mmCIF file of C-alpha atoms and ligand atoms in Angstrom:
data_model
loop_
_atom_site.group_PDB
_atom_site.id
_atom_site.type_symbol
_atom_site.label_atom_id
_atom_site.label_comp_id
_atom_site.label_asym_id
_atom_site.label_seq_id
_atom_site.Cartn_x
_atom_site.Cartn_y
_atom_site.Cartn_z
ATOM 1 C CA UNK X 1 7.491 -0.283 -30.233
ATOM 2 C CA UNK X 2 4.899 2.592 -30.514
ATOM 3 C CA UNK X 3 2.658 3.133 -33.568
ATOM 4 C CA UNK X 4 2.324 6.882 -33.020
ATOM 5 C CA UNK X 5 3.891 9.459 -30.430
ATOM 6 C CA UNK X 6 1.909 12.703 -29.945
ATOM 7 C CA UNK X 7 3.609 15.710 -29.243
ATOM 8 C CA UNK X 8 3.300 17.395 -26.067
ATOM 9 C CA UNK X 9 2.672 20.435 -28.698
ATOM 10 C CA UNK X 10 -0.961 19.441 -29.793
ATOM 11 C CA UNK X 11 -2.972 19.841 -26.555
ATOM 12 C CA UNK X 12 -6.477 20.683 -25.757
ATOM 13 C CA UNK X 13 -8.118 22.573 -22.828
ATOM 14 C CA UNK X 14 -11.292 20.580 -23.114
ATOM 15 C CA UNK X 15 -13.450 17.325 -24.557
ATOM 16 C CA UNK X 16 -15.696 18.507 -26.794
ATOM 17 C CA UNK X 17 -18.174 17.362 -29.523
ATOM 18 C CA UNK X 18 -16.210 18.562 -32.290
ATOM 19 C CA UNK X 19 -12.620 18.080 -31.364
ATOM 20 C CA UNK X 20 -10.282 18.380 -34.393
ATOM 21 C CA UNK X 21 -8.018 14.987 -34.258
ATOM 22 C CA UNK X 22 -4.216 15.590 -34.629
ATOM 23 C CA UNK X 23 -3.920 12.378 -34.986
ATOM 24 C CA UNK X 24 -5.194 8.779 -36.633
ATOM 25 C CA UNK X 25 -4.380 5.031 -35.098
ATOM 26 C CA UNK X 26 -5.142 1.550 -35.929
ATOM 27 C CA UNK X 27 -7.553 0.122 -33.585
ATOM 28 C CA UNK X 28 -5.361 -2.283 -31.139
ATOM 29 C CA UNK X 29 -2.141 -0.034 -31.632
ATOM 30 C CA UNK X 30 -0.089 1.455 -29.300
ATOM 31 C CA UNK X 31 0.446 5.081 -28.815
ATOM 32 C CA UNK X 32 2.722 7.126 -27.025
ATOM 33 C CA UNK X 33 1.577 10.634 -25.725
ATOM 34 C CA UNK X 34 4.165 13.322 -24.657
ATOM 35 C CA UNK X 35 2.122 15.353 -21.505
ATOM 36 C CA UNK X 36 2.874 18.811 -19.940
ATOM 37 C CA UNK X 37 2.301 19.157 -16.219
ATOM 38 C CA UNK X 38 -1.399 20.915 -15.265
ATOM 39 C CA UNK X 39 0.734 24.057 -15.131
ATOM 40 C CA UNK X 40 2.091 23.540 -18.973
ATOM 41 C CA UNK X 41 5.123 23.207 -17.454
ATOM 42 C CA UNK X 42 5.156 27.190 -16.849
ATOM 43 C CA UNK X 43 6.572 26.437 -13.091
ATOM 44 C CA UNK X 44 10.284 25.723 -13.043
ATOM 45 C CA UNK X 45 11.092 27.183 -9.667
ATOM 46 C CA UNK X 46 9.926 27.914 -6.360
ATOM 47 C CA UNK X 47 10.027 31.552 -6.398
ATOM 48 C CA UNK X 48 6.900 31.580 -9.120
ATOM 49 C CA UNK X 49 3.154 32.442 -8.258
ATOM 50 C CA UNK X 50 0.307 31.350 -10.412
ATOM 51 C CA UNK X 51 0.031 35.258 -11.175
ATOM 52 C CA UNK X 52 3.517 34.360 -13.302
ATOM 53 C CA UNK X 53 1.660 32.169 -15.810
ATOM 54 C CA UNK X 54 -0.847 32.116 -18.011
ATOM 55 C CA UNK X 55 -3.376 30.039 -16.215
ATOM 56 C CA UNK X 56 -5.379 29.900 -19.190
ATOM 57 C CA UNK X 57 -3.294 26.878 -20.480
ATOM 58 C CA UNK X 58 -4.124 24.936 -17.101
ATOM 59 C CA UNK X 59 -4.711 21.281 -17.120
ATOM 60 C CA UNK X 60 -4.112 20.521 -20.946
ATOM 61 C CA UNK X 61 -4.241 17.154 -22.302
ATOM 62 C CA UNK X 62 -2.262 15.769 -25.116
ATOM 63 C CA UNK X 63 -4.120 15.026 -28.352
ATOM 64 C CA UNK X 64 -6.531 13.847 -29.850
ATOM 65 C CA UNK X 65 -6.594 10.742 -31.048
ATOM 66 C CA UNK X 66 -8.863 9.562 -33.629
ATOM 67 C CA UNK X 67 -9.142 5.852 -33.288
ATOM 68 C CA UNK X 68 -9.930 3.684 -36.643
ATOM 69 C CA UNK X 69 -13.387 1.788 -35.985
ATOM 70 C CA UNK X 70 -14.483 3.515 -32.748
ATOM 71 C CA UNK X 71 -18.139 4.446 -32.953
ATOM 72 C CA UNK X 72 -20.771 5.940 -30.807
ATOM 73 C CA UNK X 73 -21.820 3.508 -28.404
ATOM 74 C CA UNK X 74 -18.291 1.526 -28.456
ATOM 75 C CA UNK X 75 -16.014 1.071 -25.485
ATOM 76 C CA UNK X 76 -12.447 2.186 -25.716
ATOM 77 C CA UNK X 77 -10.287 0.140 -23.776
ATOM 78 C CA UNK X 78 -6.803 1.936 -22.993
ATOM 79 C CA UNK X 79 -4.077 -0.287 -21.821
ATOM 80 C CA UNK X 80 -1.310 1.760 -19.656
ATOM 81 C CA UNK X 81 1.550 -0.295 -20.595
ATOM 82 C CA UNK X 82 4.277 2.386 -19.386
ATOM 83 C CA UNK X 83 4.187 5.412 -17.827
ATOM 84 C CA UNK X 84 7.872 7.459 -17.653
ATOM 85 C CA UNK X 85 8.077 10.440 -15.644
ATOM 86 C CA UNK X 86 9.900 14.088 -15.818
ATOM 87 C CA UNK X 87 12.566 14.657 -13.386
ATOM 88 C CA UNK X 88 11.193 17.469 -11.547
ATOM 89 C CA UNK X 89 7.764 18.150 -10.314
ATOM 90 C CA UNK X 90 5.899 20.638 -8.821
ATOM 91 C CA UNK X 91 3.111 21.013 -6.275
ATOM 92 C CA UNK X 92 1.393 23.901 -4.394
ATOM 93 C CA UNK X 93 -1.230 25.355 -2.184
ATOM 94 C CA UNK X 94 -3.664 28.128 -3.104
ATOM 95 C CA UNK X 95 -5.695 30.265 -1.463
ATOM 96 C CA UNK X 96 -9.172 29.495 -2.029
ATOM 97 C CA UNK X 97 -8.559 26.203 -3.850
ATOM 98 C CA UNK X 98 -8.904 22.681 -2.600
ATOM 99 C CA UNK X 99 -9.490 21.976 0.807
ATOM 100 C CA UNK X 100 -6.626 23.337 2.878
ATOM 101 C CA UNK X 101 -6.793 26.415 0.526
ATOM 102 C CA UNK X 102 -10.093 27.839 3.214
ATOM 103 C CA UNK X 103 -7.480 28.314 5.571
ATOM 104 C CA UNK X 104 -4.124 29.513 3.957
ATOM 105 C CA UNK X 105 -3.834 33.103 3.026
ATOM 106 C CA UNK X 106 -0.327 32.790 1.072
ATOM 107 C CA UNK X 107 0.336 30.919 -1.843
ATOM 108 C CA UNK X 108 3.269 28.164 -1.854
ATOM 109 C CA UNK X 109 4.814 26.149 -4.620
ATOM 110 C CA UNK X 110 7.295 23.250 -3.935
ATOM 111 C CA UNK X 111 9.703 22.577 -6.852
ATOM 112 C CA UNK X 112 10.985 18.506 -6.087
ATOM 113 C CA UNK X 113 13.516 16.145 -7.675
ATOM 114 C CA UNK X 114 11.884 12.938 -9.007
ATOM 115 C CA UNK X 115 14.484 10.107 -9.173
ATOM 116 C CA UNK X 116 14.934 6.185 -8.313
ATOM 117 C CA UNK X 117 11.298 5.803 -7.041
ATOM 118 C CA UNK X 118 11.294 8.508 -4.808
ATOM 119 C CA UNK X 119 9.837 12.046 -4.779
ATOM 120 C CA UNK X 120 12.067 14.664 -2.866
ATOM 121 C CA UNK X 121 9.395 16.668 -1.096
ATOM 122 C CA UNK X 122 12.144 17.942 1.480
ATOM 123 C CA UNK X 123 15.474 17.520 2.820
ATOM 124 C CA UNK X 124 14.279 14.819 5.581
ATOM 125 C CA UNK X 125 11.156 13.721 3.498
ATOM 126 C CA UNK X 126 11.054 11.360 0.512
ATOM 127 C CA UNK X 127 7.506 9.940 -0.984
ATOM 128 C CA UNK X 128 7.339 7.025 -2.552
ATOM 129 C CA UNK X 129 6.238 7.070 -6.538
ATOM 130 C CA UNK X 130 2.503 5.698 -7.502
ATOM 131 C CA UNK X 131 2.364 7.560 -11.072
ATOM 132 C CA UNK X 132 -1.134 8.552 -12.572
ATOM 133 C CA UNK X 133 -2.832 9.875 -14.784
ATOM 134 C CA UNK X 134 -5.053 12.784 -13.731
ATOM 135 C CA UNK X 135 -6.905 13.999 -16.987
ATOM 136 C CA UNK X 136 -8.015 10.948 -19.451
ATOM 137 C CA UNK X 137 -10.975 11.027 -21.448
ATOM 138 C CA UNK X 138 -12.642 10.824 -24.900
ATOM 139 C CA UNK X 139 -14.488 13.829 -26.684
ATOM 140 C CA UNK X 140 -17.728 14.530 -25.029
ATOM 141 C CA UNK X 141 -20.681 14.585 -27.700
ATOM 142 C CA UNK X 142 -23.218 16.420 -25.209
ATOM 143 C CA UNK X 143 -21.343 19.313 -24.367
ATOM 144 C CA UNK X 144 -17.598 21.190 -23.708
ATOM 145 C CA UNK X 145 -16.337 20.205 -20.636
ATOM 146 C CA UNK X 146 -13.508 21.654 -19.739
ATOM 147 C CA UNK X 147 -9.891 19.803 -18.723
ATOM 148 C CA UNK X 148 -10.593 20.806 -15.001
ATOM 149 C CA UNK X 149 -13.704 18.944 -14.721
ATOM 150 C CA UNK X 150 -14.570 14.828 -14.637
ATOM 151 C CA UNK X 151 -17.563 13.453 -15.953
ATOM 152 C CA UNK X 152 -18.761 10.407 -17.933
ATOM 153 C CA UNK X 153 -16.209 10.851 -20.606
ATOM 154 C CA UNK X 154 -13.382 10.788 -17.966
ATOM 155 C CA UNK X 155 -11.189 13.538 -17.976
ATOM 156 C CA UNK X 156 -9.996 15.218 -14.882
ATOM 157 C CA UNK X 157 -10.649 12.061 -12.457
ATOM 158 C CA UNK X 158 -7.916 12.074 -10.520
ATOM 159 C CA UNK X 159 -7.556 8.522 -9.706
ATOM 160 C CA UNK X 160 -4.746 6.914 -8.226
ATOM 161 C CA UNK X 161 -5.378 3.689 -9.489
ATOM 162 C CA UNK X 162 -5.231 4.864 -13.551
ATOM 163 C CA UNK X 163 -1.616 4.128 -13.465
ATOM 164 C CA UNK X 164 1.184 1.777 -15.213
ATOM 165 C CA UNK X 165 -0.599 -1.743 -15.823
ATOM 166 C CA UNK X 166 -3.805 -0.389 -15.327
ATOM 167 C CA UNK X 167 -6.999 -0.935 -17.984
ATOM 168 C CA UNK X 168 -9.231 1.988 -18.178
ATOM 169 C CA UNK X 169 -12.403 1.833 -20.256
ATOM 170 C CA UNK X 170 -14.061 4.960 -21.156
ATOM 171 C CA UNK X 171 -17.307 5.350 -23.324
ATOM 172 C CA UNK X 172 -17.372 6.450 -27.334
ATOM 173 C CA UNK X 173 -19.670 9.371 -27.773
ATOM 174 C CA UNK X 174 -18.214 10.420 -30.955
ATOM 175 C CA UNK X 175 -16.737 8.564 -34.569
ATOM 176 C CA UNK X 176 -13.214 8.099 -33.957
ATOM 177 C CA UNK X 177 -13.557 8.362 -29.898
ATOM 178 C CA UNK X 178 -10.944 11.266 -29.750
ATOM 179 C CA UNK X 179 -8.785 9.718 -26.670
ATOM 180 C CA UNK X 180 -6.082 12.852 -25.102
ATOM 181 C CA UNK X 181 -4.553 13.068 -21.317
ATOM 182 C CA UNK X 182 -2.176 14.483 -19.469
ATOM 183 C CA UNK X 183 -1.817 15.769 -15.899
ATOM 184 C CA UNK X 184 0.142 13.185 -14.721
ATOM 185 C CA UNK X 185 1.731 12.752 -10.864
ATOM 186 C CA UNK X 186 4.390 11.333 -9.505
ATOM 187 C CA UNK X 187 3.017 10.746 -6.361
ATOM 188 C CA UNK X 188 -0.891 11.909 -5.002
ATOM 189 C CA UNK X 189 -3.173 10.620 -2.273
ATOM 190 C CA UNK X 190 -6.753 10.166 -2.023
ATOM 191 C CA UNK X 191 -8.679 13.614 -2.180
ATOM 192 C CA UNK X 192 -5.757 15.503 -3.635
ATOM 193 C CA UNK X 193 -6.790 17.733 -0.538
ATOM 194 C CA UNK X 194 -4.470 20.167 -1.449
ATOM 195 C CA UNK X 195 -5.656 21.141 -4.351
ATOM 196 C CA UNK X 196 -2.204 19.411 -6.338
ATOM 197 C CA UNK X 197 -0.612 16.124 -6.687
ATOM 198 C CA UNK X 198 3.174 16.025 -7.168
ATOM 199 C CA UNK X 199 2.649 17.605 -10.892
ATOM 200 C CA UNK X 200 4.600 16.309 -13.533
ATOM 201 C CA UNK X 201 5.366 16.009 -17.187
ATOM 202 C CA UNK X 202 6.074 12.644 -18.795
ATOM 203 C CA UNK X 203 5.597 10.098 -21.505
ATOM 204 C CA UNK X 204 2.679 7.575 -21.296
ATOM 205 C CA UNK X 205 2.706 4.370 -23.804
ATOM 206 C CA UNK X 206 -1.074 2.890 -23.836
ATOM 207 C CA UNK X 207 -2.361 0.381 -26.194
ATOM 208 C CA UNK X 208 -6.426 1.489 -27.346
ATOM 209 C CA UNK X 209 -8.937 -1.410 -28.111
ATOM 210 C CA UNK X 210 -12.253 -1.188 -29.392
ATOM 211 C CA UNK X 211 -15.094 -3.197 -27.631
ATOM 212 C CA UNK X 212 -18.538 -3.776 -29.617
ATOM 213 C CA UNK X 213 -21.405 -4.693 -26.973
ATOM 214 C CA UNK X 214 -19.064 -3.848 -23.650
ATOM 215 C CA UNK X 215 -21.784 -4.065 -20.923
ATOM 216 C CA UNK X 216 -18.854 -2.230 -17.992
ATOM 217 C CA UNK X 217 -20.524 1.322 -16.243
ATOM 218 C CA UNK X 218 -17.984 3.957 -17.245
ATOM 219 C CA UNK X 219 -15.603 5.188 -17.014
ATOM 220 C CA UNK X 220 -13.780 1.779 -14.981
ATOM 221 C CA UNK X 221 -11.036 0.909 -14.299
ATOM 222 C CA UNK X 222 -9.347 -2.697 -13.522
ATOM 223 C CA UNK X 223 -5.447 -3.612 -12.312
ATOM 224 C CA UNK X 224 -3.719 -6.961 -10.890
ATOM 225 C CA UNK X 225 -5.416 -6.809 -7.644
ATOM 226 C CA UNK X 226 -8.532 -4.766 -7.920
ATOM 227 C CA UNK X 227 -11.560 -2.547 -10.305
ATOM 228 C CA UNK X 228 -13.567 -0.002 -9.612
ATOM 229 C CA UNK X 229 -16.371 1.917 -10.775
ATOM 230 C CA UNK X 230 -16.127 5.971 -11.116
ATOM 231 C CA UNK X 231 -18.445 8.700 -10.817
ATOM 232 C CA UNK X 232 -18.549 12.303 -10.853
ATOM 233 C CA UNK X 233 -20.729 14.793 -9.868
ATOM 234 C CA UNK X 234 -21.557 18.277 -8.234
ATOM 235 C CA UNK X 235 -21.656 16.698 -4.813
ATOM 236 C CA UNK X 236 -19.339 13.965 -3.129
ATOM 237 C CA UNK X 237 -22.504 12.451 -1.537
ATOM 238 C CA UNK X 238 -23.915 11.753 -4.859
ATOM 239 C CA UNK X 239 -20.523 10.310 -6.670
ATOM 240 C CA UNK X 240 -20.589 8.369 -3.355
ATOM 241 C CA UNK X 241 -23.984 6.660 -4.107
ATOM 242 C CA UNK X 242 -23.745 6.597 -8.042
ATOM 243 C CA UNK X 243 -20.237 4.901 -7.871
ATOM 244 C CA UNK X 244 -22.050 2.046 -5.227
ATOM 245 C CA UNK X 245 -24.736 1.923 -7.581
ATOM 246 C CA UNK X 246 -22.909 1.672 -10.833
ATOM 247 C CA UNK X 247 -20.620 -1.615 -9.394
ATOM 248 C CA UNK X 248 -23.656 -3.435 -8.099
ATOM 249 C CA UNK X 249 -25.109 -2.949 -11.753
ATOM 250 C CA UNK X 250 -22.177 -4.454 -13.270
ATOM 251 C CA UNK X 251 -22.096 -7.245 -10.330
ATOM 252 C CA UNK X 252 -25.429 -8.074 -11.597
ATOM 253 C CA UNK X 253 -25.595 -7.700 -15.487
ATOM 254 C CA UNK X 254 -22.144 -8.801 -15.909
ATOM 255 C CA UNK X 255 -21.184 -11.266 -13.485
ATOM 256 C CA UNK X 256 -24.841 -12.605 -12.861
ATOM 257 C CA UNK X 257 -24.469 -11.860 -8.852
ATOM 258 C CA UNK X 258 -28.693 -12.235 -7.957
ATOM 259 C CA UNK X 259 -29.691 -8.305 -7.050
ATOM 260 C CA UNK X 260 -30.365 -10.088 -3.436
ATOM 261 C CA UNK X 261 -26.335 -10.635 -2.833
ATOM 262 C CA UNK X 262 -25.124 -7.686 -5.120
ATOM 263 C CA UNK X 263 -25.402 -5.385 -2.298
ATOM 264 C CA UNK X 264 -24.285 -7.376 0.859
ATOM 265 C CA UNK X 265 -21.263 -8.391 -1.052
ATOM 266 C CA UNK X 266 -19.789 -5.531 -2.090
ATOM 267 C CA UNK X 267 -20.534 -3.973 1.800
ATOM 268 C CA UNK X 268 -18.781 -7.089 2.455
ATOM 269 C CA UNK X 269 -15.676 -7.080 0.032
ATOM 270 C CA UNK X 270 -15.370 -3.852 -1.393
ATOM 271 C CA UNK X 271 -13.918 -0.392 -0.333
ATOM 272 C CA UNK X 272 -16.062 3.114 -1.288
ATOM 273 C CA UNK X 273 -12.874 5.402 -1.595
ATOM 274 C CA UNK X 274 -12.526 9.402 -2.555
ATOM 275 C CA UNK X 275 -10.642 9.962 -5.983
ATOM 276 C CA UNK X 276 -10.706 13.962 -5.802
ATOM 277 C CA UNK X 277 -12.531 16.700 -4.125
ATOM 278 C CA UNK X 278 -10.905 19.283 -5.352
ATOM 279 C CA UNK X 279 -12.811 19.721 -8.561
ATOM 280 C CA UNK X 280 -15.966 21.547 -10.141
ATOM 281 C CA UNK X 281 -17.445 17.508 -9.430
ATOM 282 C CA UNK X 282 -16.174 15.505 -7.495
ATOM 283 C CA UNK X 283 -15.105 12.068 -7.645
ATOM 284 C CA UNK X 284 -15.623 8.927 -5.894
ATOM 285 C CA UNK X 285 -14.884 5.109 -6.817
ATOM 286 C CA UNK X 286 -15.954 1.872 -5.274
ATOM 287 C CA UNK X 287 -13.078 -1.161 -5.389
ATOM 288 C CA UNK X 288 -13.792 -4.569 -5.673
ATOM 289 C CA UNK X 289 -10.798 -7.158 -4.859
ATOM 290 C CA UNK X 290 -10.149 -9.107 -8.167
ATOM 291 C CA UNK X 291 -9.916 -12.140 -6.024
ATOM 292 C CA UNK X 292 -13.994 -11.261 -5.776
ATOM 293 C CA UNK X 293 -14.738 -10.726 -9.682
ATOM 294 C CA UNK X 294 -12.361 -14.128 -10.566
ATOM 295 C CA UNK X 295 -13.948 -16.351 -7.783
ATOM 296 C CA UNK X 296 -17.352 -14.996 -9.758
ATOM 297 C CA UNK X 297 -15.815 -16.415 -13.249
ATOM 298 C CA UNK X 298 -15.816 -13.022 -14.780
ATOM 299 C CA UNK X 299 -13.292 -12.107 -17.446
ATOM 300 C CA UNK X 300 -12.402 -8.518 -18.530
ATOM 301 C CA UNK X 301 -12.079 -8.232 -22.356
HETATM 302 CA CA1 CA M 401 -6.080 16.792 -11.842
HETATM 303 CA CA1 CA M 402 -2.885 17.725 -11.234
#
């Protein structure tokens, strides 16, 4: 049903101004992208350190794709219609990375079957599947940021809710947006405190849609029961307030909410949660209830 299938072959380790496109779609088709696991699927067992592999290759993200009609300024609306995952994944601690990393002094990688739902982290512990998408994004016109890092232009967000079924709009900065991702888990919670999700390669189908005049603050995202606003930056504190700040903009210039109520309602409704603090910025979203943004009459293009 796809119009286009990248191979897991073309990746990039960051969204820059002048990406080269490896490939061209139709504005409204759907494209399927092959991903490799952050570790370019270099980890196969548990015996392996990250002194194995070539780190340099961490976090890459499949692509880019040039889409037909997408111009500075547009929004490009990606549709996750499917996400299928790998059937092993990987995750591990570090010393010195993510949060528990300031207190482990040895290095440990968990190799785990992925099958029916379930992630095998151990003999007597199975996790239940919520498949993401870690790194998403468009080409950055301001500067190279690097897969590791979110910012405006998406990319390593770490967001549980950018999943199957899931809308994500991210800005154009460049002709032709340049859309690529990858980094995809089986399973991750909040914070990714641990510096890794359960790490996996896989094959994500998404439909891309250009929107002239799309008034949403990017990057958001929007599912069956809820949408948030994302931010990004050097401090959690500050994604904290510029995520709040960025949904009681759109409650007001998009759904007309009068600045008076903006505020109290989404203290009210909504939920300020952590996407990732594991990061060079760090992420934070606030969730509004869709039951909130249809009782307001709004309508997501
Ligand atoms: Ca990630
Ligand atoms: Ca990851």
């Amino acid at each position: 049903m796809a119009n286009l299938r990248i191979s897991g072959e073309h990746t990039v380790l960051a969204f820059g101004p002048d990406m080269k496109a490896v490939a061209t779609a139709e504005n409204g088709s759907i494209i399927e992208f092959e991903t490799l696991d952050c570790f370019a699927n270099q980890i196969t067992d548990a015996s392996q350190r990250m002194a194995d592999i070539d780190e340099t290759n961490a976090n890459p993200a499949t692509g880019p794709v040039y889409i037909n009609g997408a111009e500075p300024g547009d929004t490009l609306k990606v549709e996750i219609l499917k996400m299928e995952l790998g059937p092993v994944a990987v995750a591990c601690e570090i010393p010195g990375e993510g949060v528990t990393g300031q207190v482990v002094n040895v290095e440990s990688v968990k190799v785990m079957q992925v099958a029916d739902g379930i992630c095998h982290f151990s003999d007597d512990m199975q996790l239940p599947l919520n498949p993401m998408i870690g790194v998403i994004g468009t080409a950055n016109s301001k500067e190279w940021v690097n897969t590791e890092t979110p910012d405006y232009h998406g990319g390593n967000l770490d967001c549980i809710r950018i999943g199957e079924g899931a809308t994500l709009y991210l800005p154009v900065m460049v002709e032709g947006a340049l859309l690529g991702m990858g980094d995809l888990h089986a399973c991750m919670g909040d914070g990714e405190v641990g510096v890794s999700g359960a790490e996996i390669p896989g094959l994500v189908t998404v439909r891309v849609t250009v929107l002239k005049d799309c008034k949403l603050p990017l990057p958001f995202v929007v599912n069956d029961d809820l949408c948030a606003t994302m931010c990004s930056c050097v401090t959690l504190d500050e994604a904290a307030d510029r995520a709040v700040l960025q949904m009681r903009d759109f409650l007001m210039e998009c759904c007309g909410v009068p600045s008076e109520d903006a505020g109290m309602l989404m203290s009210l409704s909504g939920d300020l949660r952590i996407n990732q603090v594991v990061n060079p910025k760090k992420t934070c979203r606030m969730e509004l209830p869709m039951a909130v943004i249809r009782k307001l009459g709004y309508t997501f293009e």
